[in-house]
Amino acid sequence: MTEALTIPMEHGLLLASLLFLIGLLGVMVRRNIIVILMSLEIMLNACCMAFIFAGAHWGQTDGQIMFMLILSIAAAEVAVGLGLLLQVFRRFGSLDIDRASRMRG
């Protein structure tokens, strides 16, 4: 009989925090709206990973429930974000966030 492979909680949370920092860096540094939306998705996935590892560590299903909630919020964020992205591109002809920040009205 084979034993189950267990990953220490510290390693999982370290990986989640590194992914979150990569996403945060992408949001802070990049100027393209698509890259900013992808960085936000990386940050949401890092939060999901932290909930999954914590739930697995404590033997609770709460982490998986939070994962499903965050997954549905991410789907709604993508739908609204892409709609806004299309409108910004139609209006300004570019996906540069600096151009969109000069919007009036």
XYZ file of C-alpha atoms in Angstrom:
105
model
C 0.000 0.000 0.000
C 1.363 3.413 -0.896
C 1.337 6.374 1.440
C -0.257 9.656 0.493
C 2.126 12.461 -0.349
C 1.635 15.416 1.975
C 2.937 18.892 1.369
C 3.684 20.963 4.477
C 1.343 23.885 4.971
C 4.259 26.316 5.162
C 5.414 25.372 1.660
C 1.942 25.864 0.224
C 1.471 29.219 1.914
C 4.921 30.308 0.757
C 4.006 29.428 -2.823
C 0.683 31.264 -2.487
C 2.394 34.356 -1.110
C 4.960 34.322 -3.931
C 2.183 34.096 -6.517
C 0.328 36.919 -4.782
C 3.443 39.106 -4.853
C 3.982 38.384 -8.551
C 0.389 39.421 -9.241
C 0.737 42.544 -7.106
C 3.919 43.477 -8.944
C 2.105 43.051 -12.257
C -0.721 45.331 -11.129
C 1.643 48.012 -9.833
C 4.180 48.053 -12.689
C 2.385 47.262 -15.934
C 0.343 49.796 -17.946
C -1.585 47.430 -20.248
C -5.122 46.726 -19.049
C -5.027 43.076 -20.164
C -1.849 42.425 -18.169
C -3.397 44.131 -15.132
C -6.484 41.885 -15.376
C -4.273 38.794 -15.675
C -2.286 39.912 -12.637
C -5.526 40.267 -10.681
C -6.410 36.707 -11.668
C -3.019 35.508 -10.404
C -3.709 37.239 -7.088
C -7.145 35.594 -6.824
C -5.639 32.183 -7.592
C -3.008 32.723 -4.896
C -5.792 33.398 -2.387
C -7.579 30.255 -3.553
C -4.420 28.243 -3.067
C -3.974 29.566 0.465
C -7.559 28.594 1.351
C -7.107 25.114 -0.135
C -3.883 24.477 1.791
C -5.353 25.767 5.050
C -8.482 23.666 4.639
C -6.459 20.551 3.826
C -4.186 21.168 6.804
C -7.075 21.453 9.259
C -9.166 18.740 7.617
C -12.091 21.069 6.884
C -14.009 21.665 3.680
C -14.168 25.426 4.284
C -11.163 26.002 2.028
C -12.878 24.298 -0.901
C -16.067 26.275 -0.303
C -14.103 29.526 -0.326
C -12.368 28.351 -3.499
C -15.731 27.951 -5.227
C -16.819 31.403 -4.040
C -13.603 33.040 -5.283
C -13.891 31.146 -8.572
C -17.384 32.535 -9.180
C -16.231 36.056 -8.273
C -13.306 35.692 -10.696
C -15.674 34.665 -13.503
C -17.836 37.742 -12.884
C -14.731 39.943 -12.740
C -13.539 38.635 -16.097
C -16.919 39.256 -17.717
C -17.175 42.842 -16.443
C -13.487 43.539 -17.047
C -13.571 42.384 -20.658
C -16.687 44.466 -21.311
C -14.950 47.533 -19.949
C -11.838 46.636 -21.889
C -13.759 46.610 -25.172
C -15.281 50.000 -24.410
C -11.896 51.530 -23.544
C -10.389 50.155 -26.754
C -13.269 51.510 -28.851
C -13.007 54.943 -27.303
C -9.236 55.433 -27.161
C -7.888 52.936 -29.705
C -5.375 51.672 -27.147
C -5.277 49.547 -24.004
C -2.900 51.871 -22.158
C -4.182 52.621 -18.642
C -2.721 56.149 -18.741
C -4.948 57.069 -21.674
C -8.006 55.683 -19.943
C -7.271 57.636 -16.770
C -7.918 60.878 -18.679
C -11.584 59.990 -19.279
C -14.135 62.742 -18.782
C -17.770 62.448 -17.749
